[in-house]
PDB file of C-alpha atoms in Angstrom:
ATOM      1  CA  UNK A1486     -14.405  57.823 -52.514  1.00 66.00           C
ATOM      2  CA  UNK A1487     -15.249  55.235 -54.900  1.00 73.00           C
ATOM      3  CA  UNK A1488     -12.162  53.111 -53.589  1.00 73.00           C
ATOM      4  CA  UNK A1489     -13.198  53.618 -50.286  1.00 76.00           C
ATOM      5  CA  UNK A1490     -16.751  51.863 -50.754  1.00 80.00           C
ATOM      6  CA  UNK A1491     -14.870  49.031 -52.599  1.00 83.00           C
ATOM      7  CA  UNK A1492     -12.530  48.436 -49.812  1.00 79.00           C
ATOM      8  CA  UNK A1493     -15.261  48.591 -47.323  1.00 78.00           C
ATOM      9  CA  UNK A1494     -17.421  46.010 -49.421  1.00 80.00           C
ATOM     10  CA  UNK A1495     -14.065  43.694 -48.799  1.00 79.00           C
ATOM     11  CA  UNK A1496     -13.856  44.351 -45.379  1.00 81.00           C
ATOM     12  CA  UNK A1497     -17.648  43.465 -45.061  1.00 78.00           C
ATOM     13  CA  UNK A1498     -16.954  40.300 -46.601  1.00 79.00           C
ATOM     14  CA  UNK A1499     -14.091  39.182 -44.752  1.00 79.00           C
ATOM     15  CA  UNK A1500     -16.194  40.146 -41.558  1.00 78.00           C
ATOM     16  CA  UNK A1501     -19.293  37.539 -42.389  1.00 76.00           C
ATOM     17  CA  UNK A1502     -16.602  35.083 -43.015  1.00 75.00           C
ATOM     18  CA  UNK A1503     -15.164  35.204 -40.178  1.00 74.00           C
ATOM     19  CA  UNK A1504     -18.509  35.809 -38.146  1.00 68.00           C
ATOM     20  CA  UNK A1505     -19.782  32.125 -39.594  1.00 66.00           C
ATOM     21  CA  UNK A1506     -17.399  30.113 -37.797  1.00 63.00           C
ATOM     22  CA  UNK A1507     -17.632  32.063 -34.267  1.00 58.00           C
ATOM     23  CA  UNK A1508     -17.740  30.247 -31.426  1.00 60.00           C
ATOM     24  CA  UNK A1509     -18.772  31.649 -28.293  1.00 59.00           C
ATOM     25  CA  UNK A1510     -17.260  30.820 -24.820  1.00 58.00           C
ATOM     26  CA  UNK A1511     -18.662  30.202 -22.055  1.00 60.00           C
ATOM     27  CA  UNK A1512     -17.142  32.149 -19.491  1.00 62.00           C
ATOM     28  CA  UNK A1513     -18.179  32.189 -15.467  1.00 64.00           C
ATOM     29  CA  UNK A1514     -16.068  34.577 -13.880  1.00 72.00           C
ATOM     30  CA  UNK A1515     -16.964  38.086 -12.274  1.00 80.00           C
ATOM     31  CA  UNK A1516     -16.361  41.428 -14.754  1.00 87.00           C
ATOM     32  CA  UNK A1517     -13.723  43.000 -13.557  1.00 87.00           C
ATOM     33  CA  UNK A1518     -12.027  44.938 -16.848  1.00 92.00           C
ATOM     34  CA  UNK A1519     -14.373  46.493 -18.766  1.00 93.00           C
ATOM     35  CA  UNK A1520     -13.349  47.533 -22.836  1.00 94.00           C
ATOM     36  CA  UNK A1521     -15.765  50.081 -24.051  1.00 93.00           C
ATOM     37  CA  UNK A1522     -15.458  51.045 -27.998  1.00 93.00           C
ATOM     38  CA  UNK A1523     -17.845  53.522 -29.356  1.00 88.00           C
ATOM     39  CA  UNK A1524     -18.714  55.508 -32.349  1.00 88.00           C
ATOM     40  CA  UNK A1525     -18.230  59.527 -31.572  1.00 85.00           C
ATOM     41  CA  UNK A1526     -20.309  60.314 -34.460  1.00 81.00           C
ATOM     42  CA  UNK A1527     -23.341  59.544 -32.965  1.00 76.00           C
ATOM     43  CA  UNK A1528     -22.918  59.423 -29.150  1.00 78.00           C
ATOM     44  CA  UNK A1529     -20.512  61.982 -27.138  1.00 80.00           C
ATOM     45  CA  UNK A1530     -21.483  61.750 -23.589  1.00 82.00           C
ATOM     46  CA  UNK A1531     -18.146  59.358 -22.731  1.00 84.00           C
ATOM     47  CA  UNK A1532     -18.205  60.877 -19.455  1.00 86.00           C
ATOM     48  CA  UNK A1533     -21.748  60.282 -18.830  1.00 87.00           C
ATOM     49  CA  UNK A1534     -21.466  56.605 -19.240  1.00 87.00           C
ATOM     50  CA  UNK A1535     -18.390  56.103 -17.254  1.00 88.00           C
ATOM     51  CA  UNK A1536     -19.986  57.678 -14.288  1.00 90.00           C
ATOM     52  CA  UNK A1537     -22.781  55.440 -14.787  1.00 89.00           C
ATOM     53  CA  UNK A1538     -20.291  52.442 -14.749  1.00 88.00           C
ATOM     54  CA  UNK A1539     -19.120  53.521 -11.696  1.00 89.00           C
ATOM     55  CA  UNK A1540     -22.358  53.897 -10.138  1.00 90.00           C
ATOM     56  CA  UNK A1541     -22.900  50.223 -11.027  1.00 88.00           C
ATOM     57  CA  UNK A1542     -19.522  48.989  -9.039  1.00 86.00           C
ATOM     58  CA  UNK A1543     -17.261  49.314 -12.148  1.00 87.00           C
ATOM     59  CA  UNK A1544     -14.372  50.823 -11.377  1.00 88.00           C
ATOM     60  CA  UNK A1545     -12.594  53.478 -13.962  1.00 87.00           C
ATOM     61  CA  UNK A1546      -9.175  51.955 -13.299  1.00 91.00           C
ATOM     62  CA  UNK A1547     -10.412  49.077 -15.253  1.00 90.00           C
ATOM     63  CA  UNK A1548     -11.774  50.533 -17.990  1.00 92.00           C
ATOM     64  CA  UNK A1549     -10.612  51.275 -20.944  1.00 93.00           C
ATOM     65  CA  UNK A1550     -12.507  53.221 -24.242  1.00 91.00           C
ATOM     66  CA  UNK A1551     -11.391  53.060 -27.861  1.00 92.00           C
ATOM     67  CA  UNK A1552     -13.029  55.912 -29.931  1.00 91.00           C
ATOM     68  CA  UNK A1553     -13.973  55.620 -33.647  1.00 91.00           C
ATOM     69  CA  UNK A1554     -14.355  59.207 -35.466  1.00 88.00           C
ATOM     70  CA  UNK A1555     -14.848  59.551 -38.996  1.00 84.00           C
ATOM     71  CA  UNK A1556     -12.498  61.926 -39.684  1.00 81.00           C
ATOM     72  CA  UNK A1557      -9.714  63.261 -37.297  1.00 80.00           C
ATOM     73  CA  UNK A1558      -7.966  66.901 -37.645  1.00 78.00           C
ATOM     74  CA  UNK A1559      -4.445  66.335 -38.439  1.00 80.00           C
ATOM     75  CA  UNK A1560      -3.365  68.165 -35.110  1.00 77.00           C
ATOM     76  CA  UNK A1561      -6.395  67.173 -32.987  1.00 76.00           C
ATOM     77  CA  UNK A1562      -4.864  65.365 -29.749  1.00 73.00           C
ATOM     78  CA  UNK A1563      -7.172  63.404 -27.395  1.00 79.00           C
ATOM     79  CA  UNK A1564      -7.042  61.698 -24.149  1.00 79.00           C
ATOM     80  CA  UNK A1565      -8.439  58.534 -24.952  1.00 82.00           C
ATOM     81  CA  UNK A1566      -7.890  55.899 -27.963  1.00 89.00           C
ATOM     82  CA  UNK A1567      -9.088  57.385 -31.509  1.00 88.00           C
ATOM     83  CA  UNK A1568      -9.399  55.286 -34.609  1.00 90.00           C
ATOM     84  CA  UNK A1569     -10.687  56.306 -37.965  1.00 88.00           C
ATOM     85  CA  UNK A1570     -11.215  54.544 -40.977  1.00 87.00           C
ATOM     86  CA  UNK A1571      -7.603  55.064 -42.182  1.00 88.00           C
ATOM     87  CA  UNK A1572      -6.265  52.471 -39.748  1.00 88.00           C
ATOM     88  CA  UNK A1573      -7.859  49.598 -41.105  1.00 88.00           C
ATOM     89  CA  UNK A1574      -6.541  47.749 -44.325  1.00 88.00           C
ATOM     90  CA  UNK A1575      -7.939  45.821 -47.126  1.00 85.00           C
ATOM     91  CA  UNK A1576      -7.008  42.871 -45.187  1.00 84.00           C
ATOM     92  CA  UNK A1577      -9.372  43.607 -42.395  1.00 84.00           C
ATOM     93  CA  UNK A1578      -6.550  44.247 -39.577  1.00 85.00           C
ATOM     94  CA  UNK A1579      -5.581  47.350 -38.123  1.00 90.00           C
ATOM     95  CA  UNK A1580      -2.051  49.226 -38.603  1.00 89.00           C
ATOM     96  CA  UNK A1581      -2.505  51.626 -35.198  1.00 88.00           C
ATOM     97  CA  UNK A1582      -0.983  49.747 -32.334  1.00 92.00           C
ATOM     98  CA  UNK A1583      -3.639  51.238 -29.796  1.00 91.00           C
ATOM     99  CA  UNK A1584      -6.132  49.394 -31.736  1.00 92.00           C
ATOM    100  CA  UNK A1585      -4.139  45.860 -32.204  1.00 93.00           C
ATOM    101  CA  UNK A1586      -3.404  46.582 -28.237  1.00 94.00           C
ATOM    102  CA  UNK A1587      -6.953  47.168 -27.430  1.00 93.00           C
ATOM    103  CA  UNK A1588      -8.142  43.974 -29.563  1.00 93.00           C
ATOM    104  CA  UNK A1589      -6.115  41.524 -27.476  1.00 93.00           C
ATOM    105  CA  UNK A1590      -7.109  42.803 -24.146  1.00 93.00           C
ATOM    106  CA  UNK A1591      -7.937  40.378 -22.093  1.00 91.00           C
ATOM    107  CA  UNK A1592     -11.544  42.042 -20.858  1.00 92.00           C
ATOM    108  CA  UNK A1593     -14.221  40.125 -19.011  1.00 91.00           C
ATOM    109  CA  UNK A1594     -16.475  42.547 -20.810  1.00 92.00           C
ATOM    110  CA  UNK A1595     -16.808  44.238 -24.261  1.00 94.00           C
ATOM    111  CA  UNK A1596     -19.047  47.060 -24.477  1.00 93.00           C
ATOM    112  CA  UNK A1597     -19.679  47.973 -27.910  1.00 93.00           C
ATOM    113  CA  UNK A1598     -21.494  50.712 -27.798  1.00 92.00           C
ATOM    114  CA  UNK A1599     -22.278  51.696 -31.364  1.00 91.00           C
ATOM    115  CA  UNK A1600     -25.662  50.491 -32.801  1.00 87.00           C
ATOM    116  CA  UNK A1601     -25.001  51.692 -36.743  1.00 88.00           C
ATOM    117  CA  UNK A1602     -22.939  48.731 -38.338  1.00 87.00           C
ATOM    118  CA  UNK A1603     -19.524  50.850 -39.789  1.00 89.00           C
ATOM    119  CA  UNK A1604     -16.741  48.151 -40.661  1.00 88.00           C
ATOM    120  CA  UNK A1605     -13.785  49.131 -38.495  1.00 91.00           C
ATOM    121  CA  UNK A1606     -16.179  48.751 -35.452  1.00 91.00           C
ATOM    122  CA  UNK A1607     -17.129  45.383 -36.535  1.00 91.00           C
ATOM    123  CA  UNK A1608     -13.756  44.153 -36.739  1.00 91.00           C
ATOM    124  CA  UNK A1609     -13.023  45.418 -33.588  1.00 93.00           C
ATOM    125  CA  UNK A1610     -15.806  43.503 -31.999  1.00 91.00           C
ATOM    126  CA  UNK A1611     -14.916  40.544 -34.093  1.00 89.00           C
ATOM    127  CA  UNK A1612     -11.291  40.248 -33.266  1.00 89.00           C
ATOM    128  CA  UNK A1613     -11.374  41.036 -29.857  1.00 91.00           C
ATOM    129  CA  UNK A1614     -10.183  38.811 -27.123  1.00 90.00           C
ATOM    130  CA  UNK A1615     -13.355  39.614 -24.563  1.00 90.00           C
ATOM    131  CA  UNK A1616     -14.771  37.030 -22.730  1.00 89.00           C
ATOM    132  CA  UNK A1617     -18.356  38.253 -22.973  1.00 90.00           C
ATOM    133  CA  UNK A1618     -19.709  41.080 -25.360  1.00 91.00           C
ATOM    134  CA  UNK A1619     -22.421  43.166 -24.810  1.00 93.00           C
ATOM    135  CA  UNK A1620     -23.947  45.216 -27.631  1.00 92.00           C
ATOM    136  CA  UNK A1621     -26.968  46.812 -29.516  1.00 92.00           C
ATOM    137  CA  UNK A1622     -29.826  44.897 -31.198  1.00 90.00           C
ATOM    138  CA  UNK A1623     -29.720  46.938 -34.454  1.00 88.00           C
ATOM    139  CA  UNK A1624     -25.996  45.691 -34.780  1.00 88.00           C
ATOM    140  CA  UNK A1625     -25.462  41.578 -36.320  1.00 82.00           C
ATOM    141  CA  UNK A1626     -26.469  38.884 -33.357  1.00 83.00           C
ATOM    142  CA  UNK A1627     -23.861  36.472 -34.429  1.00 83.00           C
ATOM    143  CA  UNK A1628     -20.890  39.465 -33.172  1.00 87.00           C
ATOM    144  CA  UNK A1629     -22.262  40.258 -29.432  1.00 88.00           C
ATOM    145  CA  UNK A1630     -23.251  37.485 -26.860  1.00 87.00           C
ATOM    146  CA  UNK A1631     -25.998  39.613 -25.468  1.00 89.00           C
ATOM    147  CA  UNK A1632     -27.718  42.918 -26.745  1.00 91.00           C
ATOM    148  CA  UNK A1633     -29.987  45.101 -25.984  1.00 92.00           C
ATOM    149  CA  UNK A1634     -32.883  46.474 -27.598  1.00 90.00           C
ATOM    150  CA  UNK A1635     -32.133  50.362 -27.132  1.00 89.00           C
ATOM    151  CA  UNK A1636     -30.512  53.075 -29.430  1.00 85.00           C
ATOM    152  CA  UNK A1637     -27.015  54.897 -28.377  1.00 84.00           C
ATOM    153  CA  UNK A1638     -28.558  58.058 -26.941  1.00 85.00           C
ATOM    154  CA  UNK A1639     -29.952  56.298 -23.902  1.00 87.00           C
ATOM    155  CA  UNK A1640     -26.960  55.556 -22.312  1.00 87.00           C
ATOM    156  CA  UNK A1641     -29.134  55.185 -18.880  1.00 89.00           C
ATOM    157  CA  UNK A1642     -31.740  52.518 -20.240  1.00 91.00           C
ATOM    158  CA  UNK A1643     -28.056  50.852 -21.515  1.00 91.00           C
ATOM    159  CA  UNK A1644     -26.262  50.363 -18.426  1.00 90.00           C
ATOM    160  CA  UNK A1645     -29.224  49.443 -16.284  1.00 91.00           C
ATOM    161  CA  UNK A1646     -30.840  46.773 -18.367  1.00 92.00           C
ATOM    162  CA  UNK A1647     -26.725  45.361 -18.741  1.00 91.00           C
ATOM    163  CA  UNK A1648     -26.391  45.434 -15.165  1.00 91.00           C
ATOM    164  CA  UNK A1649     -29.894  44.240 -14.343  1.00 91.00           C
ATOM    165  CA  UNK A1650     -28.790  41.211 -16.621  1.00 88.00           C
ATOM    166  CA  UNK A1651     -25.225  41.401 -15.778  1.00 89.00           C
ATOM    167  CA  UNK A1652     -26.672  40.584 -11.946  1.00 89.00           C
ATOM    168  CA  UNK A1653     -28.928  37.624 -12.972  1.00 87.00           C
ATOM    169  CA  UNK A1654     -26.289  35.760 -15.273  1.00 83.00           C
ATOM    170  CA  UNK A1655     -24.085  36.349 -12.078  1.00 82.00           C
ATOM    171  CA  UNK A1656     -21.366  37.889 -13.906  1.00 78.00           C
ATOM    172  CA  UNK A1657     -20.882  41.065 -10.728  1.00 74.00           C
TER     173      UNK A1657
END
């Protein structure tokens, strides 16, 4: 336990190192992909908010979710990408290949969908390859291009407000 708050304290600080010399792209071209990662401790309704992407023109083809959980069941399978704290090293890199696959995706648009800060979803956001990333306002402003000011459990406020300023940035 007390080696898992030391290693997370390291992760942390490689994180705000790397966040300082960010430099965002501009990017001009319609959302098409769509990467979606998410904390499952807090927010379960998956389903819910891909059939509100779809409403909004998204299509589920091209979308693709990566799931943190805290703590996965040694025989628990899923459908979807899982990632847990395991999976991430002192060096602030990942050693499940979903997750290094998932990073360098070439998405128009990151959803990250979390709005507690936990390290392996910061990294994720960090080190992904998205062209534009869309999170929460409780989560750092220097990791997401745009956020919203909304918790995780309304997943309906979420996706309207992104798509009312998805439509006005002319990114649909």
């Amino acid at each position: 336990m007390f080696l898992n708050k030391i290693k997370d304290f390291c992760i942390k600080k490689i994180v705000n190192k790397r966040l300082s010399n960010v430099k965002h792209i501009n990017s001009d071209s319609s959302i098409k992909k769509v990467g979606i990662v998410f904390d499952e401790t807090y927010f379960y309704e998956k389903e819910k908010l891909m059939e509100q992407l779809i409403k909004n023109g998204i299509y589920s083809e091209n979308t693709k979710f990566l799931v943190f959980r805290d703590r996965v069941k040694k025989n628990e399978t899923f459908d979807y990408k899982v990632f847990t704290y395991k999976n991430i090293n002192w060096n602030a890199t990942f050693d499940n290949q979903d997750v290094n696959d998932f990073i360098n995706e070439d998405f128009d648009l990151l959803i990250s969908y979390y709005d507690i800060e936990k390290t392996p979803l910061l990294v994720v956001t960090n080190r992904s390859k998205a062209k534009f990333k869309v999170g929460f306002s409780s989560i750092d402003n220097r990791l997401n291009h745009f956020m919203i000011d909304t918790n995780a459990e309304n997943y309906v406020v979420f996706i309207n407000e992104l798509f009312k300023y998805l439509k006005i940035l002319n990114k649909l």
